[in-house]
Short mmCIF file of C-alpha atoms and ligand atoms in Angstrom, two decimals:
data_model
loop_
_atom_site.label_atom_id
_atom_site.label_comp_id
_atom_site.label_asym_id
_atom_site.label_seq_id
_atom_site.Cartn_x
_atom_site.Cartn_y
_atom_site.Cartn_z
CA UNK A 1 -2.10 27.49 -6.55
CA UNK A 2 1.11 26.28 -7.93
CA UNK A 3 2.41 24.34 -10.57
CA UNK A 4 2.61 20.60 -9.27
CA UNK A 5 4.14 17.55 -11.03
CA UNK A 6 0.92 15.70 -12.11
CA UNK A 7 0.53 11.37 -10.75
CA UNK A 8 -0.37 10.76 -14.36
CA UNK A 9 3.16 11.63 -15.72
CA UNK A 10 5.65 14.17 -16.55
CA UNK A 11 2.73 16.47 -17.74
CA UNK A 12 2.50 19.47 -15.41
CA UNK A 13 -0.82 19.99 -14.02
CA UNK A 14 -2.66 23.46 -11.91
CA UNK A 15 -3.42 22.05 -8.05
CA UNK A 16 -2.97 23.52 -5.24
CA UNK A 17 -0.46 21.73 -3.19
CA UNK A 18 -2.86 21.44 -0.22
CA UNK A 19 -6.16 20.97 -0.56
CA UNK A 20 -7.75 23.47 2.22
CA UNK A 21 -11.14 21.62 2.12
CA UNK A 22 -9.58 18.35 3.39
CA UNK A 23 -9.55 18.80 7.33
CA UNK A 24 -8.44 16.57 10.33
CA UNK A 25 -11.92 15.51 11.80
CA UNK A 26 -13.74 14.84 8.89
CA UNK A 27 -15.79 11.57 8.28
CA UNK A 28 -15.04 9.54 5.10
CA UNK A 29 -18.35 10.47 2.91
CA UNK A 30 -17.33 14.06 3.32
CA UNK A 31 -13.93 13.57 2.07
CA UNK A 32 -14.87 11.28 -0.73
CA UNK A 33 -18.00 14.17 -1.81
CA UNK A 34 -14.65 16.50 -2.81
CA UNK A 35 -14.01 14.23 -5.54
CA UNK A 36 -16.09 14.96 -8.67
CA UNK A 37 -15.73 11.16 -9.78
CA UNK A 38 -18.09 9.80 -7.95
CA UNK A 39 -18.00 6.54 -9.39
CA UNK A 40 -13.82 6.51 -7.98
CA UNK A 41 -15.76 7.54 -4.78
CA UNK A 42 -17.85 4.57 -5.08
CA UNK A 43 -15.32 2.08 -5.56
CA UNK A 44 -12.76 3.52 -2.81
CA UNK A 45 -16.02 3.53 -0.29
CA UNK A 46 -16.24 -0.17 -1.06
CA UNK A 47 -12.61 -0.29 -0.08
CA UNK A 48 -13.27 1.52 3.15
CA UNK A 49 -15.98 -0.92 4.23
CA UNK A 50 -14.48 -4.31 3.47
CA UNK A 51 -11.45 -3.22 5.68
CA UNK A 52 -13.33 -2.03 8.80
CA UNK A 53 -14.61 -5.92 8.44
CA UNK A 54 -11.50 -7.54 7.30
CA UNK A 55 -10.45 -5.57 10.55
CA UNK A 56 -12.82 -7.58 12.65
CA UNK A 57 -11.89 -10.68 10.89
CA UNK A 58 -8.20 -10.27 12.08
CA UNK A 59 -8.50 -9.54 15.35
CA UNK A 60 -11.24 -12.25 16.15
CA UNK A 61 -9.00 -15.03 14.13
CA UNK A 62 -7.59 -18.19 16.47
CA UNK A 63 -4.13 -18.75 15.48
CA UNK A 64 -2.18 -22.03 15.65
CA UNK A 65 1.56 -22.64 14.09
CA UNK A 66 -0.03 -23.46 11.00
CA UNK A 67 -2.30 -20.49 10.49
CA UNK A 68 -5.06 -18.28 11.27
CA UNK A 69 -9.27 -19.19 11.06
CA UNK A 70 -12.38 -17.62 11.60
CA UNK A 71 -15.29 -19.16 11.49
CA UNK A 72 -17.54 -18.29 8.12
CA UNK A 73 -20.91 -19.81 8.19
CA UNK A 74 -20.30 -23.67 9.51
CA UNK A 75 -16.92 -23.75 8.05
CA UNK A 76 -13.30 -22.31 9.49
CA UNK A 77 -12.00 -20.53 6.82
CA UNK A 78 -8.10 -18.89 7.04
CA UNK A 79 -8.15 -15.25 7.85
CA UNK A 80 -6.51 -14.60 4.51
CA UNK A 81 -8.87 -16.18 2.51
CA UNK A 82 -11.86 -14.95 4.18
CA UNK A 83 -10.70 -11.33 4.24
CA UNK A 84 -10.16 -11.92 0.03
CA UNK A 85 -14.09 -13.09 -0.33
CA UNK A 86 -15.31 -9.99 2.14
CA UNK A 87 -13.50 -7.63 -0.17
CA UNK A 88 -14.46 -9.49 -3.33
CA UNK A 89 -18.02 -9.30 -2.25
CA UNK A 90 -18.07 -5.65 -1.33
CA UNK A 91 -16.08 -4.41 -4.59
CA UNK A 92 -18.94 -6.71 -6.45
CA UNK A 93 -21.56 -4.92 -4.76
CA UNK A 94 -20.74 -1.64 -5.96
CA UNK A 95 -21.30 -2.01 -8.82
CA UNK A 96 -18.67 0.11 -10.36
CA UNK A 97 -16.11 -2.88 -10.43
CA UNK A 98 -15.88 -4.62 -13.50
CA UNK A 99 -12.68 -6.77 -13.07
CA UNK A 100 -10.96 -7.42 -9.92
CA UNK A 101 -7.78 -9.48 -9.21
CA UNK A 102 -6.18 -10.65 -5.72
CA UNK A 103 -2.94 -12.04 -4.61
CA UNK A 104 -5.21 -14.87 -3.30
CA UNK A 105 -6.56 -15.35 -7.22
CA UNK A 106 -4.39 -13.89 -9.30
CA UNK A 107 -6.95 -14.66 -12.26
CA UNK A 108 -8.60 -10.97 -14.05
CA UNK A 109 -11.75 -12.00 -12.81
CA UNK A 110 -14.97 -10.28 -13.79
CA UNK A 111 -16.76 -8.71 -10.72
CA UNK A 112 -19.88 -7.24 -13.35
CA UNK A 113 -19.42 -3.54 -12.25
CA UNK A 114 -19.32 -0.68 -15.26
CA UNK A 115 -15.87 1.20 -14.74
CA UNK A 116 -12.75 0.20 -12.87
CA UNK A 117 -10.20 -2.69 -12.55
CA UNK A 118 -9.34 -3.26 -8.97
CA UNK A 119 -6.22 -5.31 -7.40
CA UNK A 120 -5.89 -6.09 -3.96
CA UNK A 121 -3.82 -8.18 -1.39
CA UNK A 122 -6.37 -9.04 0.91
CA UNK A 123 -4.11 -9.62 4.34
CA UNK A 124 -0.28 -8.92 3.32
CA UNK A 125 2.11 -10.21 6.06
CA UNK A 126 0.49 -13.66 6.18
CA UNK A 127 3.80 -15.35 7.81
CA UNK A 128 3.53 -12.46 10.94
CA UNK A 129 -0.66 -12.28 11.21
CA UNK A 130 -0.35 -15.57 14.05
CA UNK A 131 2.54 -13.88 15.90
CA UNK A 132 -0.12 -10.88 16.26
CA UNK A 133 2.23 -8.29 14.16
CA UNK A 134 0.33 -5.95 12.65
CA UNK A 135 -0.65 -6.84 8.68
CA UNK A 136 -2.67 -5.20 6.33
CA UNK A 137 -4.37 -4.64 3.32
CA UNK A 138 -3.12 -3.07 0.06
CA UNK A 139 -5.19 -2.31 -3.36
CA UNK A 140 -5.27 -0.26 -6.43
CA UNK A 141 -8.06 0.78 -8.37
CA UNK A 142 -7.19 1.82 -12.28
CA UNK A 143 -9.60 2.85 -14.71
CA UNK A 144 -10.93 0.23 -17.44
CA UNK A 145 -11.25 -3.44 -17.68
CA UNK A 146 -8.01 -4.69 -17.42
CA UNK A 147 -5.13 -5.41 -14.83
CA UNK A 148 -1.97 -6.46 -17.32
CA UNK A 149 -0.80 -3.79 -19.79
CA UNK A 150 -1.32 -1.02 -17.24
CA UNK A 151 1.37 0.41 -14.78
CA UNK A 152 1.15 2.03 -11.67
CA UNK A 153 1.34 5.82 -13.12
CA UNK A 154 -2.09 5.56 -14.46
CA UNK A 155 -3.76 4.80 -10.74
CA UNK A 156 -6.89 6.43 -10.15
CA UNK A 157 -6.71 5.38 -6.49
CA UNK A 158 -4.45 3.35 -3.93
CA UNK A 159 -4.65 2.55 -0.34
CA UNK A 160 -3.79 0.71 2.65
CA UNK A 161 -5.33 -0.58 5.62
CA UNK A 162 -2.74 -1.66 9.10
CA UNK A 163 -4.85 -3.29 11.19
CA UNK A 164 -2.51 -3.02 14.22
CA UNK A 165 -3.66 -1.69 18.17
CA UNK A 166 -5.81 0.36 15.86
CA UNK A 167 -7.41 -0.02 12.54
CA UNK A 168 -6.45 2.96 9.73
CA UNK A 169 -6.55 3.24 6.10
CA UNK A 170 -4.01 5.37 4.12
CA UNK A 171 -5.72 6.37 0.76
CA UNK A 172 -5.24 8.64 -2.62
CA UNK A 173 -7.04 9.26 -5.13
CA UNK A 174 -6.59 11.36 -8.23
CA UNK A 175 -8.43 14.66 -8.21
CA UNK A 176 -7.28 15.36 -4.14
CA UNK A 177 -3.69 16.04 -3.76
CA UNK A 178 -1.68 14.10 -0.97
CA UNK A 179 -2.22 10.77 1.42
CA UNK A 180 -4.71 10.77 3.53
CA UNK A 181 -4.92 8.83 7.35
CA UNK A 182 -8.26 7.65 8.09
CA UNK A 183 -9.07 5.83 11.36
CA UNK A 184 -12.08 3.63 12.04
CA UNK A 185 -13.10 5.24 15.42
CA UNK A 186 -13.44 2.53 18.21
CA UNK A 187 -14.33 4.24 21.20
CA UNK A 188 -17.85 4.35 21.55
CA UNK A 189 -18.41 8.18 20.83
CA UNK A 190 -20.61 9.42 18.39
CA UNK A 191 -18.41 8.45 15.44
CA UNK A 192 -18.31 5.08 16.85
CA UNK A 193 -17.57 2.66 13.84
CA UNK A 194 -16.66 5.38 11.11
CA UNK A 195 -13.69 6.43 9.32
CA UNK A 196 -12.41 9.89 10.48
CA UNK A 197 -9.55 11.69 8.76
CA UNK A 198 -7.19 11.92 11.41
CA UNK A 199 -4.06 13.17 9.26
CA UNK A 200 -2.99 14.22 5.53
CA UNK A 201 0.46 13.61 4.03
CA UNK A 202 2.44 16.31 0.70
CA UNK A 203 5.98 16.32 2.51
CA UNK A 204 8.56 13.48 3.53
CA UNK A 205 11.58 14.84 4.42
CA UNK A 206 14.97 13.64 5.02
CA UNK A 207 15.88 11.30 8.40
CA UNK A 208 17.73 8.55 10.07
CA UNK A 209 15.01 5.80 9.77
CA UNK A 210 15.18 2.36 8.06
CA UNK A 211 13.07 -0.70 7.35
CA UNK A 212 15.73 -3.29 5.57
CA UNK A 213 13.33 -6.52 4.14
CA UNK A 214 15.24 -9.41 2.72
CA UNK A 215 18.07 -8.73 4.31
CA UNK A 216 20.06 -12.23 3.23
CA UNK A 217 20.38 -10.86 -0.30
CA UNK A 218 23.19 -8.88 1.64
CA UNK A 219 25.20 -11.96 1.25
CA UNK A 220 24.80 -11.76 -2.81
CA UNK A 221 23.85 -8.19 -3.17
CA UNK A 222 27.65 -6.22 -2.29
CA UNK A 223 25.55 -2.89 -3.18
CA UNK A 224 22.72 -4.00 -0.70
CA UNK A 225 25.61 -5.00 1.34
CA UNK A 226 27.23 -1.81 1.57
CA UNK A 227 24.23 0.33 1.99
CA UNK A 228 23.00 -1.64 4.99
CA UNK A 229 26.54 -0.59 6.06
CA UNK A 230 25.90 3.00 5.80
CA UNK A 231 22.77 2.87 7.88
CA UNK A 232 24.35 1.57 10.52
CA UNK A 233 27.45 3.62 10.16
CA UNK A 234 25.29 6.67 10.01
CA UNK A 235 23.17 5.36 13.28
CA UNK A 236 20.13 5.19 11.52
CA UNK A 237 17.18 3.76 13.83
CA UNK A 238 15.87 0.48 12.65
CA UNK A 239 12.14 0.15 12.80
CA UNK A 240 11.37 -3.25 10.79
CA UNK A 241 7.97 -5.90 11.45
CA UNK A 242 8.62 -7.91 8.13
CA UNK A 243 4.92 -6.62 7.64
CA UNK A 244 5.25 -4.44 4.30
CA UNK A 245 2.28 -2.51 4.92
CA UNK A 246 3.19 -1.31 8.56
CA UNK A 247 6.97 -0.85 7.64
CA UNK A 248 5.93 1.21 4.67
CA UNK A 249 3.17 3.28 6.19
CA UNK A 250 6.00 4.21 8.73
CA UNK A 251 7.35 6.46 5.84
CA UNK A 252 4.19 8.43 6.00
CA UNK A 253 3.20 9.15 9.67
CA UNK A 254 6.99 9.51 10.51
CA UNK A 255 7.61 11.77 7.67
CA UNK A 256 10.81 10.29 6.56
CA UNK A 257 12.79 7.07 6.32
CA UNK A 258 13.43 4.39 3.76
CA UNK A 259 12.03 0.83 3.35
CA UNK A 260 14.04 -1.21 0.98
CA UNK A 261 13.88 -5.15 -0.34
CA UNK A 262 16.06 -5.72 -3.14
CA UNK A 263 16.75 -9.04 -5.37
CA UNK A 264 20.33 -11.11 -5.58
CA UNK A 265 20.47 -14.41 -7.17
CA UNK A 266 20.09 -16.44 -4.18
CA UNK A 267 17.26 -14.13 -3.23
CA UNK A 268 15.51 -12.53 -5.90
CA UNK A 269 12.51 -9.82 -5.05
CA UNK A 270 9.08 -11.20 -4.37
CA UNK A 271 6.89 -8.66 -3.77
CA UNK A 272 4.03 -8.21 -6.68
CA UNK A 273 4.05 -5.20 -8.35
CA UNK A 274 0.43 -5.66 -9.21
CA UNK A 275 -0.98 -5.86 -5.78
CA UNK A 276 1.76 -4.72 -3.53
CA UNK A 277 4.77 -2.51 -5.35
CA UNK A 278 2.47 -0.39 -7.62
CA UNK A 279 -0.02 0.43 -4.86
CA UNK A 280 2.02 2.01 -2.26
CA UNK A 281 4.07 3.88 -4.75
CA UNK A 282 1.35 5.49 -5.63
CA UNK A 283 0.80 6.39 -2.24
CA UNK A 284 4.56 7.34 -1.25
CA UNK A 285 4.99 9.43 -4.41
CA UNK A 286 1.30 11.34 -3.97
CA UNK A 287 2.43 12.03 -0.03
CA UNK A 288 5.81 13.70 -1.78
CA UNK A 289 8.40 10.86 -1.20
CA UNK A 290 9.63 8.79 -3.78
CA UNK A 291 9.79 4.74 -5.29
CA UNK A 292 12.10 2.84 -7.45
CA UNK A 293 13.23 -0.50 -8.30
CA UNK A 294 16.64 0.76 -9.06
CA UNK A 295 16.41 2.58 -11.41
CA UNK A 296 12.85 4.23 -12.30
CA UNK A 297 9.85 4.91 -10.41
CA UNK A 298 8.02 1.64 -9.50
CA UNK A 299 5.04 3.71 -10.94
CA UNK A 300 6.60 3.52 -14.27
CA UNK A 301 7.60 -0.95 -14.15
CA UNK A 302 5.61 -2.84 -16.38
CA UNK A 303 2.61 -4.83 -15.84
CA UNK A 304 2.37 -7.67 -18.44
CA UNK A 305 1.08 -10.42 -16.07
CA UNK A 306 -0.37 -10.33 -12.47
CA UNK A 307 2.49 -12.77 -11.73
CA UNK A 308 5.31 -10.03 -11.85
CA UNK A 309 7.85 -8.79 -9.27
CA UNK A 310 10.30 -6.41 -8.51
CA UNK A 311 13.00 -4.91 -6.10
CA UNK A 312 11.51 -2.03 -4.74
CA UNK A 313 12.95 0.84 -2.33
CA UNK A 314 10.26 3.59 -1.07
CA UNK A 315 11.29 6.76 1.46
CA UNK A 316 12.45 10.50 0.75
CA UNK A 317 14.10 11.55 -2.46
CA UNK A 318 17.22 11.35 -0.85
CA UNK A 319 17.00 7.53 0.20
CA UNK A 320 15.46 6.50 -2.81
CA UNK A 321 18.41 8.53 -5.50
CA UNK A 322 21.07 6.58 -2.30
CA UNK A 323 19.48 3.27 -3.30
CA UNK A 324 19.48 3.51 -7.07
CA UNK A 325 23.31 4.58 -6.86
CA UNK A 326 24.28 2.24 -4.12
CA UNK A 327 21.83 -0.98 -5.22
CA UNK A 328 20.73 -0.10 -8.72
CA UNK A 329 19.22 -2.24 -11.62
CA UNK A 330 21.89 -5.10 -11.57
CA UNK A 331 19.17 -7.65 -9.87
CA UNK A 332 16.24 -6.34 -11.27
CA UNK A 333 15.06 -9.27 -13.57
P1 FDP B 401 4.45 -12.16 3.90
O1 FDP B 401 5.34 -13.06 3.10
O2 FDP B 401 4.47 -12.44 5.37
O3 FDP B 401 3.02 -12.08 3.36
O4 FDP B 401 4.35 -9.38 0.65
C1 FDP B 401 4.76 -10.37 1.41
C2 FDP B 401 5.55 -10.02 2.66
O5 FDP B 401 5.04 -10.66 3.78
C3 FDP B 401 5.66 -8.50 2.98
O6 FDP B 401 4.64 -8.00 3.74
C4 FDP B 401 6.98 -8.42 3.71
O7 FDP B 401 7.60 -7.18 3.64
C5 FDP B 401 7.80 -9.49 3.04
O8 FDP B 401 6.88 -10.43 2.49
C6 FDP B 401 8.70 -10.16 4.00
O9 FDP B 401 9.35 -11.19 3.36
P2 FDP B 401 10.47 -12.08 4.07
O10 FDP B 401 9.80 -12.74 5.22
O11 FDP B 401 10.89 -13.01 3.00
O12 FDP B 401 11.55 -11.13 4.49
#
């Protein structure tokens, strides 16, 4: 056991660092029956099982250059907006949902469930999903009945799905230290169709690996400028989609790296904190990296509407305290 920085805040907390009862192999219902709040087990379950379908919904979409449909009953419905009614209906279902909110409805919408507010962005990457990149999904799940007012530190649970060559789901939830891989197993075996725990994440270390999104606020942005400069002076490797889920979940299964899209005035930040930013700091910071948006951790930026964005930089604590010198809060708005 030792004395860990708690995901709630600067409180210190007892946990051991690795949980020895979380082992590669294991199906999803065993994992989720080590968490004592089985209500959070309940809602992240419903998480698990709208993905494996929003999986099937992606890869079974006909593209065109306009965008991506499936067919739903007798009408063609775009993958994006389908995959936001699957995981509305499951997150419903549970019961345990009482509001949810989506980057497709960005309304606090009551889903008539007892405990949790849930956000999600049902298929992020929506300008790469026709060139057959790999997108994904992205939620958090926070305790209560609302969705502005909170901020990311007080996350009972994040994931994200990639739906790529394979599908996985990265997930944390408080009560199990670290990030956790799963995989929904596609090869006919005996776990055919379920999620397996294929890897767990408490370390990101140090390395020469970068993801650099909106990359014309280099023209505006002389501290964006300049660090782009370093990478490439330092002969970092650039491993970028333009897909933030993929490029972010990078960070994890490589163990290092540093995804960054930062603001200038002829580009200012887009990405939600709500349904995107909050999210996968949550599940950077539990896997032992870090987040910022220049200047705190992205955990810590406020939620008063579902609207809001930020700058954000994610990676090791190295690349995150190199941002936040080189970039810093001068375009955060
Ligand atoms: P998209 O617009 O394709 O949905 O969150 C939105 C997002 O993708 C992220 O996944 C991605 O990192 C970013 O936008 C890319 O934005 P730019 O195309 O403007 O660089």
């Amino acid at each position: 056991m030792s004395m860990a920085p708690s995901a709630e805040g600067s409180r210190t907390v007892q946990m051991p660092k690795i949980d020895e009862r979380v082992v590669e192999g294991m199906r999803l219902h065993e994992f989720l029956a080590l968490t004592t709040d089985k209500e959070l087990a309940e809602a992240v379950e419903a998480m698990f099982m709208a993905c494996k379908v929003v999986g099937y919904e992606v890869r079974t979409a006909s593209c065109n250059k306009e965008e991506c449909v499936n067919a739903f009953g007798d009408q063609q419905l775009a993958v994006d907006l389908l995959a936001d009614r699957t995981i509305e209906a499951a997150l419903r279902a549970s019961g345990v949902v009482a509001i949810g909110s989506s980057e497709e409805q960005p309304i606090e919408k009551d889903l008539g469930g007892t405990t949790f507010a849930v956000a999600w962005d049902p298929l992020d990457g929506s300008s790469i999903v026709d060139t057959n990149f790999s997108v994904g999904t992205i939620f958090g799940i926070w305790r209560g009945k609302r969705l502005t007012g909170v901020t990311g530190r007080e996350l009972e649970a994040a994931g994200m799905a990639v739906y790529g060559p394979r599908t996985s789901l990265t997930v944390s939830l408080n009560g199990l230290p670290g990030t956790h891989e799963f995989l929904l197993v596609d090869n006919f075996s005996g776990n055919h169709g379920m999620w397996v725990l294929v890897q767990s994440f408490y370390t990101i270390n140090e390395g020469k690996l970068f993801a650099p999104g909106n990359l014309k606020a280099t023209q505006d942005n002389p501290g964006y400028a300049k660090l782009v400069q370093y990478w490439m002076e330092n002969k970092y490797q650039l491993r970028y989609t333009g897909g933030m889920v993929p490029d972010c979940n990078q960070i994890l299964i490589k163990g290092k790296g540093v995804f960054a899209n930062p603001g200038s005035p002829s580009a200012p930040a887009k990405l939600r904190v709500l349904y995107e930013v909050a999210p996968i700091a949550y599940l950077i910071e539990r896997a032992g990296g870090a987040s910022s948006d220049g200047e705190r951790s992205a955990l810590d930026i406020p939620i008063p509407s579902t609207d809001i964005r930020s700058q954000i930089c994610y990676g090791s604590k190295g690349e995150v305290a190199r941002f936040n010198e080189m970039v810093g809060k001068r375009y955060i708005k």
